[in-house]
PDB file of C-alpha atoms and ligand atoms in Angstrom:
ATOM      1  CA  MET A 109    -102.265 165.406 -67.953  1.00 48.00           C
ATOM      2  CA  ARG A 110     -98.895 163.715 -68.141  1.00 57.00           C
ATOM      3  CA  GLN A 111     -98.842 161.668 -64.970  1.00 65.00           C
ATOM      4  CA  LYS A 112     -95.083 161.118 -65.069  1.00 73.00           C
ATOM      5  CA  TYR A 113     -94.455 164.858 -64.974  1.00 85.00           C
ATOM      6  CA  GLY A 114     -96.625 165.588 -61.914  1.00 84.00           C
ATOM      7  CA  GLN A 115     -98.603 168.201 -63.819  1.00 92.00           C
ATOM      8  CA  ASN A 116    -101.057 170.090 -61.649  1.00 95.00           C
ATOM      9  CA  PHE A 117    -101.232 173.576 -63.053  1.00 97.00           C
ATOM     10  CA  LEU A 118    -101.794 176.531 -60.773  1.00 98.00           C
ATOM     11  CA  ILE A 119    -104.890 178.444 -61.862  1.00 98.00           C
ATOM     12  CA  ASP A 120    -105.120 180.995 -59.057  1.00 98.00           C
ATOM     13  CA  ASN A 121    -103.417 184.265 -59.910  1.00 97.00           C
ATOM     14  CA  ASN A 122    -103.436 185.548 -56.329  1.00 98.00           C
ATOM     15  CA  ILE A 123    -101.464 182.527 -55.191  1.00 98.00           C
ATOM     16  CA  ALA A 124     -99.104 182.904 -58.158  1.00 98.00           C
ATOM     17  CA  ASN A 125     -98.479 186.541 -57.207  1.00 98.00           C
ATOM     18  CA  ASN A 126     -97.908 185.650 -53.555  1.00 98.00           C
ATOM     19  CA  ILE A 127     -95.354 183.004 -54.529  1.00 98.00           C
ATOM     20  CA  ILE A 128     -93.449 185.519 -56.625  1.00 98.00           C
ATOM     21  CA  LYS A 129     -93.698 188.209 -53.935  1.00 98.00           C
ATOM     22  CA  ALA A 130     -91.920 185.876 -51.509  1.00 98.00           C
ATOM     23  CA  ALA A 131     -88.853 185.864 -53.768  1.00 98.00           C
ATOM     24  CA  ASN A 132     -88.403 189.658 -53.380  1.00 98.00           C
ATOM     25  CA  LEU A 133     -87.570 189.998 -57.061  1.00 98.00           C
ATOM     26  CA  GLU A 134     -85.401 192.877 -58.225  1.00 98.00           C
ATOM     27  CA  LYS A 135     -84.579 194.194 -61.710  1.00 98.00           C
ATOM     28  CA  HIS A 136     -81.019 192.817 -61.641  1.00 98.00           C
ATOM     29  CA  ASP A 137     -82.046 189.279 -60.594  1.00 98.00           C
ATOM     30  CA  GLU A 138     -81.229 186.116 -62.491  1.00 98.00           C
ATOM     31  CA  VAL A 139     -83.998 183.588 -61.865  1.00 98.00           C
ATOM     32  CA  LEU A 140     -84.250 179.875 -62.415  1.00 98.00           C
ATOM     33  CA  GLU A 141     -87.732 178.381 -62.662  1.00 98.00           C
ATOM     34  CA  ILE A 142     -88.178 174.624 -62.531  1.00 98.00           C
ATOM     35  CA  GLY A 143     -91.173 173.214 -64.381  1.00 97.00           C
ATOM     36  CA  SER A 144     -92.644 176.279 -66.075  1.00 98.00           C
ATOM     37  CA  GLY A 145     -95.659 174.299 -67.334  1.00 97.00           C
ATOM     38  CA  LYS A 146     -98.204 176.632 -68.925  1.00 97.00           C
ATOM     39  CA  GLY A 147     -96.300 179.614 -67.581  1.00 98.00           C
ATOM     40  CA  VAL A 148     -98.513 180.980 -64.805  1.00 98.00           C
ATOM     41  CA  LEU A 149     -95.429 181.891 -62.731  1.00 98.00           C
ATOM     42  CA  THR A 150     -93.098 182.436 -65.699  1.00 98.00           C
ATOM     43  CA  LYS A 151     -95.266 185.215 -67.142  1.00 98.00           C
ATOM     44  CA  ILE A 152     -95.201 187.116 -63.840  1.00 98.00           C
ATOM     45  CA  ILE A 153     -91.466 186.654 -63.246  1.00 98.00           C
ATOM     46  CA  GLN A 154     -90.176 187.517 -66.740  1.00 98.00           C
ATOM     47  CA  PRO A 155     -91.020 191.265 -66.816  1.00 98.00           C
ATOM     48  CA  GLN A 156     -89.586 191.815 -63.317  1.00 98.00           C
ATOM     49  CA  VAL A 157     -86.052 190.436 -63.691  1.00 98.00           C
ATOM     50  CA  LYS A 158     -82.859 190.657 -65.725  1.00 98.00           C
ATOM     51  CA  ASN A 159     -82.850 187.053 -66.903  1.00 98.00           C
ATOM     52  CA  LEU A 160     -85.063 184.039 -66.463  1.00 98.00           C
ATOM     53  CA  VAL A 161     -84.175 180.458 -67.305  1.00 98.00           C
ATOM     54  CA  ALA A 162     -87.098 178.038 -67.177  1.00 98.00           C
ATOM     55  CA  ILE A 163     -86.497 174.310 -67.316  1.00 98.00           C
ATOM     56  CA  GLU A 164     -89.471 172.247 -68.480  1.00 98.00           C
ATOM     57  CA  ALA A 165     -89.357 168.501 -69.123  1.00 97.00           C
ATOM     58  CA  ASP A 166     -92.496 168.392 -71.269  1.00 97.00           C
ATOM     59  CA  GLU A 167     -91.541 169.186 -74.863  1.00 97.00           C
ATOM     60  CA  ILE A 168     -94.982 170.407 -75.922  1.00 97.00           C
ATOM     61  CA  LEU A 169     -95.349 172.757 -72.963  1.00 97.00           C
ATOM     62  CA  SER A 170     -91.865 174.188 -73.372  1.00 98.00           C
ATOM     63  CA  GLN A 171     -92.474 174.787 -77.107  1.00 98.00           C
ATOM     64  CA  ARG A 172     -95.771 176.533 -76.411  1.00 98.00           C
ATOM     65  CA  LEU A 173     -94.216 178.814 -73.832  1.00 98.00           C
ATOM     66  CA  ASN A 174     -91.293 179.534 -76.145  1.00 97.00           C
ATOM     67  CA  HIS A 175     -93.735 180.605 -78.855  1.00 98.00           C
ATOM     68  CA  TYR A 176     -95.615 182.775 -76.391  1.00 98.00           C
ATOM     69  CA  PHE A 177     -92.494 184.680 -75.326  1.00 98.00           C
ATOM     70  CA  SER A 178     -91.055 185.013 -78.863  1.00 97.00           C
ATOM     71  CA  PHE A 179     -94.419 186.358 -80.019  1.00 97.00           C
ATOM     72  CA  HIS A 180     -94.237 188.958 -77.225  1.00 97.00           C
ATOM     73  CA  GLY A 181     -90.637 189.815 -78.113  1.00 97.00           C
ATOM     74  CA  ALA A 182     -89.271 188.884 -74.670  1.00 98.00           C
ATOM     75  CA  LYS A 183     -85.470 188.788 -74.844  1.00 97.00           C
ATOM     76  CA  ASN A 184     -84.593 187.946 -71.248  1.00 98.00           C
ATOM     77  CA  ILE A 185     -86.038 184.450 -71.091  1.00 98.00           C
ATOM     78  CA  LYS A 186     -84.711 181.060 -72.087  1.00 98.00           C
ATOM     79  CA  ILE A 187     -86.945 178.013 -71.895  1.00 98.00           C
ATOM     80  CA  ILE A 188     -84.986 174.793 -71.904  1.00 98.00           C
ATOM     81  CA  ASN A 189     -86.715 171.517 -72.611  1.00 98.00           C
ATOM     82  CA  MET A 190     -84.996 169.031 -70.330  1.00 97.00           C
ATOM     83  CA  ASP A 191     -85.184 167.089 -67.097  1.00 97.00           C
ATOM     84  CA  PHE A 192     -84.008 169.470 -64.377  1.00 97.00           C
ATOM     85  CA  LEU A 193     -82.154 166.635 -62.650  1.00 97.00           C
ATOM     86  CA  ARG A 194     -79.823 166.534 -65.682  1.00 98.00           C
ATOM     87  CA  TYR A 195     -79.428 170.284 -65.975  1.00 98.00           C
ATOM     88  CA  ASP A 196     -76.054 171.873 -65.157  1.00 98.00           C
ATOM     89  CA  ILE A 197     -76.961 174.815 -62.979  1.00 97.00           C
ATOM     90  CA  PRO A 198     -74.787 177.829 -63.870  1.00 96.00           C
ATOM     91  CA  ASN A 199     -72.705 179.207 -61.032  1.00 94.00           C
ATOM     92  CA  THR A 200     -73.871 182.791 -61.241  1.00 97.00           C
ATOM     93  CA  GLU A 201     -75.966 184.230 -58.423  1.00 98.00           C
ATOM     94  CA  LEU A 202     -79.617 183.290 -58.812  1.00 98.00           C
ATOM     95  CA  LYS A 203     -83.026 182.990 -57.216  1.00 98.00           C
ATOM     96  CA  VAL A 204     -85.028 179.820 -57.687  1.00 98.00           C
ATOM     97  CA  ILE A 205     -88.801 179.652 -57.974  1.00 98.00           C
ATOM     98  CA  SER A 206     -90.872 176.562 -58.583  1.00 98.00           C
ATOM     99  CA  ASN A 207     -94.222 174.941 -58.232  1.00 97.00           C
ATOM    100  CA  LEU A 208     -92.321 171.691 -57.992  1.00 94.00           C
ATOM    101  CA  PRO A 209     -93.308 168.500 -59.744  1.00 89.00           C
ATOM    102  CA  TYR A 210     -94.252 166.625 -56.567  1.00 86.00           C
ATOM    103  CA  ASN A 211     -92.863 163.245 -57.580  1.00 87.00           C
ATOM    104  CA  ILE A 212     -89.296 164.569 -57.688  1.00 92.00           C
ATOM    105  CA  GLY A 213     -89.575 167.530 -55.307  1.00 93.00           C
ATOM    106  CA  THR A 214     -87.091 166.297 -52.724  1.00 94.00           C
ATOM    107  CA  ALA A 215     -84.588 165.182 -55.393  1.00 96.00           C
ATOM    108  CA  ILE A 216     -84.711 168.693 -56.846  1.00 96.00           C
ATOM    109  CA  ILE A 217     -84.242 170.244 -53.426  1.00 97.00           C
ATOM    110  CA  GLN A 218     -81.257 168.009 -52.738  1.00 97.00           C
ATOM    111  CA  LYS A 219     -79.696 169.128 -56.017  1.00 98.00           C
ATOM    112  CA  ILE A 220     -80.146 172.852 -55.332  1.00 98.00           C
ATOM    113  CA  LEU A 221     -79.592 173.325 -51.619  1.00 98.00           C
ATOM    114  CA  PRO A 222     -75.866 172.467 -51.427  1.00 98.00           C
ATOM    115  CA  LEU A 223     -75.031 175.053 -54.106  1.00 98.00           C
ATOM    116  CA  LYS A 224     -73.650 178.361 -52.915  1.00 97.00           C
ATOM    117  CA  ASN A 225     -74.884 180.598 -55.719  1.00 98.00           C
ATOM    118  CA  TRP A 226     -78.618 180.664 -55.037  1.00 98.00           C
ATOM    119  CA  THR A 227     -79.814 183.315 -52.616  1.00 98.00           C
ATOM    120  CA  ILE A 228     -83.566 182.817 -52.166  1.00 98.00           C
ATOM    121  CA  ALA A 229     -85.676 179.843 -53.215  1.00 98.00           C
ATOM    122  CA  VAL A 230     -89.464 179.732 -53.128  1.00 98.00           C
ATOM    123  CA  PHE A 231     -91.034 176.325 -53.605  1.00 98.00           C
ATOM    124  CA  MET A 232     -94.529 174.957 -53.622  1.00 98.00           C
ATOM    125  CA  LEU A 233     -94.716 171.331 -52.548  1.00 96.00           C
ATOM    126  CA  GLN A 234     -97.122 168.936 -50.868  1.00 96.00           C
ATOM    127  CA  LYS A 235     -97.847 170.327 -47.390  1.00 97.00           C
ATOM    128  CA  GLU A 236     -96.584 167.117 -45.812  1.00 96.00           C
ATOM    129  CA  VAL A 237     -93.226 167.450 -47.578  1.00 96.00           C
ATOM    130  CA  THR A 238     -92.787 171.080 -46.511  1.00 97.00           C
ATOM    131  CA  GLN A 239     -93.512 169.964 -42.939  1.00 97.00           C
ATOM    132  CA  ARG A 240     -90.713 167.399 -43.179  1.00 97.00           C
ATOM    133  CA  LEU A 241     -88.288 169.895 -44.676  1.00 97.00           C
ATOM    134  CA  ALA A 242     -88.996 172.446 -41.948  1.00 98.00           C
ATOM    135  CA  ALA A 243     -89.397 170.040 -39.005  1.00 98.00           C
ATOM    136  CA  SER A 244     -87.685 170.573 -35.641  1.00 97.00           C
ATOM    137  CA  PRO A 245     -86.292 167.855 -33.363  1.00 97.00           C
ATOM    138  CA  ASP A 246     -88.716 165.786 -31.344  1.00 95.00           C
ATOM    139  CA  SER A 247     -91.473 165.892 -33.940  1.00 96.00           C
ATOM    140  CA  LYS A 248     -92.847 163.091 -36.096  1.00 95.00           C
ATOM    141  CA  ALA A 249     -91.885 164.883 -39.311  1.00 97.00           C
ATOM    142  CA  TYR A 250     -88.248 165.377 -38.229  1.00 98.00           C
ATOM    143  CA  GLY A 251     -85.712 163.307 -40.128  1.00 97.00           C
ATOM    144  CA  TYR A 252     -82.761 163.257 -42.505  1.00 97.00           C
ATOM    145  CA  ILE A 253     -84.302 165.734 -44.952  1.00 97.00           C
ATOM    146  CA  SER A 254     -85.105 168.225 -42.158  1.00 98.00           C
ATOM    147  CA  ILE A 255     -81.473 168.254 -41.049  1.00 98.00           C
ATOM    148  CA  PHE A 256     -80.250 168.382 -44.653  1.00 98.00           C
ATOM    149  CA  THR A 257     -82.459 171.431 -45.242  1.00 98.00           C
ATOM    150  CA  SER A 258     -81.557 173.264 -42.068  1.00 97.00           C
ATOM    151  CA  TYR A 259     -77.857 172.586 -42.627  1.00 98.00           C
ATOM    152  CA  TYR A 260     -77.971 174.473 -45.933  1.00 98.00           C
ATOM    153  CA  ALA A 261     -80.812 176.956 -45.490  1.00 98.00           C
ATOM    154  CA  ASP A 262     -83.083 178.927 -43.237  1.00 98.00           C
ATOM    155  CA  CYS A 263     -86.544 177.869 -44.165  1.00 97.00           C
ATOM    156  CA  LYS A 264     -90.062 178.961 -43.413  1.00 97.00           C
ATOM    157  CA  VAL A 265     -93.408 177.596 -44.519  1.00 98.00           C
ATOM    158  CA  LEU A 266     -95.396 180.629 -45.682  1.00 98.00           C
ATOM    159  CA  PHE A 267     -98.937 179.517 -46.551  1.00 98.00           C
ATOM    160  CA  ASP A 268    -101.088 176.588 -47.621  1.00 98.00           C
ATOM    161  CA  VAL A 269    -102.691 176.256 -51.019  1.00 98.00           C
ATOM    162  CA  SER A 270    -105.988 174.459 -51.508  1.00 98.00           C
ATOM    163  CA  PRO A 271    -106.285 171.697 -54.149  1.00 98.00           C
ATOM    164  CA  ARG A 272    -108.988 173.897 -55.752  1.00 98.00           C
ATOM    165  CA  CYS A 273    -106.256 176.281 -56.922  1.00 98.00           C
ATOM    166  CA  PHE A 274    -104.978 173.705 -59.433  1.00 97.00           C
ATOM    167  CA  ASN A 275    -106.115 172.000 -62.564  1.00 96.00           C
ATOM    168  CA  PRO A 276    -106.317 169.058 -62.478  1.00 95.00           C
ATOM    169  CA  THR A 277    -107.133 169.040 -58.757  1.00 95.00           C
ATOM    170  CA  PRO A 278    -104.490 167.183 -56.736  1.00 94.00           C
ATOM    171  CA  LYS A 279    -105.454 164.916 -53.841  1.00 93.00           C
ATOM    172  CA  VAL A 280    -103.235 166.777 -51.392  1.00 95.00           C
ATOM    173  CA  ILE A 281    -102.918 170.232 -49.860  1.00 97.00           C
ATOM    174  CA  SER A 282     -99.859 172.168 -50.965  1.00 98.00           C
ATOM    175  CA  SER A 283     -97.719 174.681 -49.102  1.00 98.00           C
ATOM    176  CA  VAL A 284     -95.360 177.387 -50.188  1.00 98.00           C
ATOM    177  CA  MET A 285     -92.014 177.642 -48.464  1.00 98.00           C
ATOM    178  CA  LYS A 286     -89.191 180.130 -48.623  1.00 98.00           C
ATOM    179  CA  LEU A 287     -85.549 179.196 -48.183  1.00 98.00           C
ATOM    180  CA  ILE A 288     -82.589 181.487 -47.682  1.00 98.00           C
ATOM    181  CA  ASN A 289     -79.147 180.130 -48.452  1.00 98.00           C
ATOM    182  CA  LYS A 290     -76.727 179.815 -45.527  1.00 98.00           C
ATOM    183  CA  THR A 291     -73.907 179.234 -48.080  1.00 97.00           C
ATOM    184  CA  GLN A 292     -72.399 176.453 -46.015  1.00 96.00           C
ATOM    185  CA  ASN A 293     -69.452 174.353 -47.063  1.00 97.00           C
ATOM    186  CA  PRO A 294     -70.473 170.706 -47.391  1.00 96.00           C
ATOM    187  CA  PRO A 295     -70.130 168.866 -44.089  1.00 97.00           C
ATOM    188  CA  ASP A 296     -67.880 165.899 -43.395  1.00 96.00           C
ATOM    189  CA  PRO A 297     -69.596 163.040 -45.314  1.00 95.00           C
ATOM    190  CA  VAL A 298     -69.847 161.138 -42.012  1.00 96.00           C
ATOM    191  CA  PHE A 299     -72.402 163.733 -40.859  1.00 97.00           C
ATOM    192  CA  PHE A 300     -75.113 162.890 -43.403  1.00 97.00           C
ATOM    193  CA  ASP A 301     -74.134 159.194 -43.554  1.00 96.00           C
ATOM    194  CA  PHE A 302     -74.648 158.836 -39.829  1.00 97.00           C
ATOM    195  CA  ILE A 303     -77.914 160.813 -39.863  1.00 98.00           C
ATOM    196  CA  LYS A 304     -79.297 158.584 -42.645  1.00 97.00           C
ATOM    197  CA  HIS A 305     -78.200 155.528 -40.705  1.00 97.00           C
ATOM    198  CA  ALA A 306     -79.678 156.774 -37.418  1.00 97.00           C
ATOM    199  CA  PHE A 307     -83.058 157.684 -38.939  1.00 97.00           C
ATOM    200  CA  SER A 308     -83.247 154.335 -40.723  1.00 96.00           C
ATOM    201  CA  MET A 309     -83.570 152.948 -37.184  1.00 95.00           C
ATOM    202  CA  ARG A 310     -85.287 155.893 -35.531  1.00 90.00           C
ATOM    203  CA  ARG A 311     -86.953 153.825 -32.793  1.00 93.00           C
ATOM    204  CA  LYS A 312     -83.599 152.550 -31.496  1.00 96.00           C
ATOM    205  CA  THR A 313     -81.420 154.376 -28.990  1.00 97.00           C
ATOM    206  CA  ILE A 314     -78.635 156.579 -30.256  1.00 97.00           C
ATOM    207  CA  LEU A 315     -76.210 154.124 -28.602  1.00 97.00           C
ATOM    208  CA  ASN A 316     -77.564 151.299 -30.785  1.00 96.00           C
ATOM    209  CA  CYS A 317     -77.501 153.507 -33.867  1.00 96.00           C
ATOM    210  CA  LEU A 318     -73.890 154.422 -33.231  1.00 96.00           C
ATOM    211  CA  SER A 319     -72.767 150.862 -32.370  1.00 95.00           C
ATOM    212  CA  SER A 320     -73.999 149.672 -35.751  1.00 94.00           C
ATOM    213  CA  PHE A 321     -72.418 152.520 -37.728  1.00 94.00           C
ATOM    214  CA  ARG A 322     -69.312 151.710 -39.777  1.00 90.00           C
ATOM    215  CA  ASP A 323     -66.999 149.564 -37.657  1.00 81.00           C
ATOM    216  CA  LEU A 324     -67.699 151.179 -34.299  1.00 89.00           C
ATOM    217  CA  GLU A 325     -68.043 148.883 -31.342  1.00 89.00           C
ATOM    218  CA  ARG A 326     -70.400 149.423 -28.433  1.00 93.00           C
ATOM    219  CA  ASN A 327     -67.737 150.621 -25.994  1.00 94.00           C
ATOM    220  CA  LYS A 328     -66.410 153.144 -28.517  1.00 93.00           C
ATOM    221  CA  ALA A 329     -69.962 154.280 -29.264  1.00 95.00           C
ATOM    222  CA  ALA A 330     -70.578 154.782 -25.539  1.00 96.00           C
ATOM    223  CA  ARG A 331     -67.354 156.797 -25.213  1.00 95.00           C
ATOM    224  CA  ILE A 332     -68.304 159.002 -28.168  1.00 96.00           C
ATOM    225  CA  LEU A 333     -71.679 159.781 -26.611  1.00 97.00           C
ATOM    226  CA  ASP A 334     -70.066 160.452 -23.260  1.00 97.00           C
ATOM    227  CA  ASN A 335     -67.594 162.869 -24.873  1.00 96.00           C
ATOM    228  CA  CYS A 336     -70.544 164.691 -26.430  1.00 97.00           C
ATOM    229  CA  ALA A 337     -72.452 164.674 -23.117  1.00 97.00           C
ATOM    230  CA  LEU A 338     -75.354 162.922 -24.852  1.00 97.00           C
ATOM    231  CA  ASP A 339     -77.661 160.459 -23.114  1.00 98.00           C
ATOM    232  CA  PRO A 340     -77.069 157.090 -24.856  1.00 97.00           C
ATOM    233  CA  PHE A 341     -80.725 156.169 -24.462  1.00 97.00           C
ATOM    234  CA  LEU A 342     -82.067 159.084 -26.491  1.00 97.00           C
ATOM    235  CA  ARG A 343     -83.771 158.296 -29.821  1.00 97.00           C
ATOM    236  CA  PRO A 344     -82.183 159.955 -32.859  1.00 97.00           C
ATOM    237  CA  ASP A 345     -85.167 162.271 -33.327  1.00 97.00           C
ATOM    238  CA  LYS A 346     -84.308 164.055 -30.056  1.00 97.00           C
ATOM    239  CA  LEU A 347     -80.946 165.179 -31.415  1.00 98.00           C
ATOM    240  CA  SER A 348     -80.496 168.623 -32.930  1.00 98.00           C
ATOM    241  CA  ILE A 349     -78.313 169.505 -35.884  1.00 97.00           C
ATOM    242  CA  SER A 350     -75.593 170.725 -33.493  1.00 97.00           C
ATOM    243  CA  ASP A 351     -75.725 167.399 -31.610  1.00 98.00           C
ATOM    244  CA  PHE A 352     -75.133 165.580 -34.901  1.00 98.00           C
ATOM    245  CA  LEU A 353     -72.292 167.945 -35.808  1.00 97.00           C
ATOM    246  CA  LEU A 354     -70.676 167.347 -32.436  1.00 97.00           C
ATOM    247  CA  LEU A 355     -71.141 163.596 -32.849  1.00 97.00           C
ATOM    248  CA  THR A 356     -69.542 163.720 -36.300  1.00 97.00           C
ATOM    249  CA  ASP A 357     -66.389 165.294 -34.848  1.00 96.00           C
ATOM    250  CA  GLU A 358     -66.191 162.602 -32.178  1.00 95.00           C
ATOM    251  CA  ILE A 359     -66.987 159.737 -34.601  1.00 95.00           C
ATOM    252  CA  ARG A 360     -64.142 160.950 -36.808  1.00 93.00           C
ATOM    253  CA  LYS A 361     -61.675 160.327 -33.974  1.00 90.00           C
ATOM    254  CA  TYR A 362     -62.650 156.656 -33.893  1.00 86.00           C
ATOM    255  CA  ILE A 363     -63.085 155.660 -37.501  1.00 80.00           C
ATOM    256  CA  ILE A 364     -60.664 155.539 -40.352  1.00 67.00           C
ATOM    257  CA  CYS A 365     -62.392 156.153 -43.600  1.00 53.00           C
ATOM    258  CA  SER A 366     -61.603 157.981 -46.774  1.00 40.00           C
ATOM    259  CA  THR A 367     -65.081 159.418 -47.430  1.00 47.00           C
TER     260      THR A 367
HETATM  261  N1  SAM B 410     -95.238 176.063 -62.984  1.00 87.65           N
HETATM  262  C1  SAM B 410     -96.487 175.497 -63.483  1.00 87.65           C
HETATM  263  C2  SAM B 410     -97.628 175.955 -62.620  1.00 87.65           C
HETATM  264  O1  SAM B 410     -97.374 176.479 -61.525  1.00 87.65           O
HETATM  265  O2  SAM B 410     -98.772 175.768 -63.039  1.00 87.65           O
HETATM  266  C3  SAM B 410     -96.437 173.972 -63.552  1.00 87.65           C
HETATM  267  C4  SAM B 410     -96.288 173.284 -62.225  1.00 87.65           C
HETATM  268  S1  SAM B 410     -96.504 171.523 -62.315  1.00 87.65           S
HETATM  269  C5  SAM B 410     -96.779 171.132 -60.619  1.00 87.65           C
HETATM  270  C6  SAM B 410     -94.838 170.906 -62.479  1.00 87.65           C
HETATM  271  C7  SAM B 410     -94.216 171.179 -63.842  1.00 87.65           C
HETATM  272  O3  SAM B 410     -92.905 170.586 -63.839  1.00 87.65           O
HETATM  273  C8  SAM B 410     -94.939 170.555 -65.024  1.00 87.65           C
HETATM  274  O4  SAM B 410     -95.056 171.499 -66.059  1.00 87.65           O
HETATM  275  C9  SAM B 410     -94.048 169.381 -65.446  1.00 87.65           C
HETATM  276  O5  SAM B 410     -94.134 169.083 -66.824  1.00 87.65           O
HETATM  277  C10 SAM B 410     -92.673 169.892 -65.039  1.00 87.65           C
HETATM  278  N2  SAM B 410     -91.695 168.836 -64.740  1.00 87.65           N
HETATM  279  C11 SAM B 410     -91.922 167.600 -64.230  1.00 87.65           C
HETATM  280  N3  SAM B 410     -90.787 166.936 -64.047  1.00 87.65           N
HETATM  281  C12 SAM B 410     -89.791 167.772 -64.442  1.00 87.65           C
HETATM  282  C13 SAM B 410     -88.371 167.657 -64.514  1.00 87.65           C
HETATM  283  N4  SAM B 410     -87.760 166.544 -64.130  1.00 87.65           N
HETATM  284  N5  SAM B 410     -87.671 168.711 -64.983  1.00 87.65           N
HETATM  285  C14 SAM B 410     -88.282 169.842 -65.391  1.00 87.65           C
HETATM  286  N6  SAM B 410     -89.630 169.996 -65.358  1.00 87.65           N
HETATM  287  C15 SAM B 410     -90.375 168.983 -64.895  1.00 87.65           C
END
């Protein structure tokens, strides 16, 4: 196993089929698969769709899968040997499916979610990561990445997958989640900057978080919270995405910044 590539191959065909089912594949679909590995998902997707592009960082695995599909005369699949984080995603409409390499799962999600051209994404990740992505306010798992995810997508955790379904066996439980694109325009950069800042001090009050953001002073921070009708003594994890959006609009009135 190549440790650096997070290679735990799915060996349970039922789970593979259930992952694919969640993507509601149709004959006209263009699909992007990240980390095709030995092709357990790839081989199910390819006959069901118009085109499939699979990105695989491991040269040997991508060559093997290429040989497999050429041998079977498949014309609608392209396997590209490269790091997905360096791949230029085409801007045609597509569905994304992946048993994600766990070490870079959130980086991959942050690359895909802001794009407008994906419709459905089905990802398998560590259970704990899916819980963070799907977390609601006032929970331990709630943080920057939960708000990032819910800004761009509707997401639902579908089912857990036991470590026994993989080879080699990972130490963690996995979960499969489905995301549907909300096709949002990117927010004001202050929105995510402030959320990152606030959750880097999640045990402080929102008043303290705001007073230490950019060049805001305490009295301005208090006024901003008052204008948003938010209790200054709340912790950031009590605030919903709409609270943060409201705060962003108010913060903008008090700070001069180009980003
Ligand atoms: N899809 C296969 C399956 O379900 O058995 C493999 C899943 S395995 C968890 C993750 C796969 O992603 C591995 O094949 C690994 O080589 C590949 N991978 C790791 N990092 C990658 C990257 N940066 N870009 C593309 N593929 C990557």
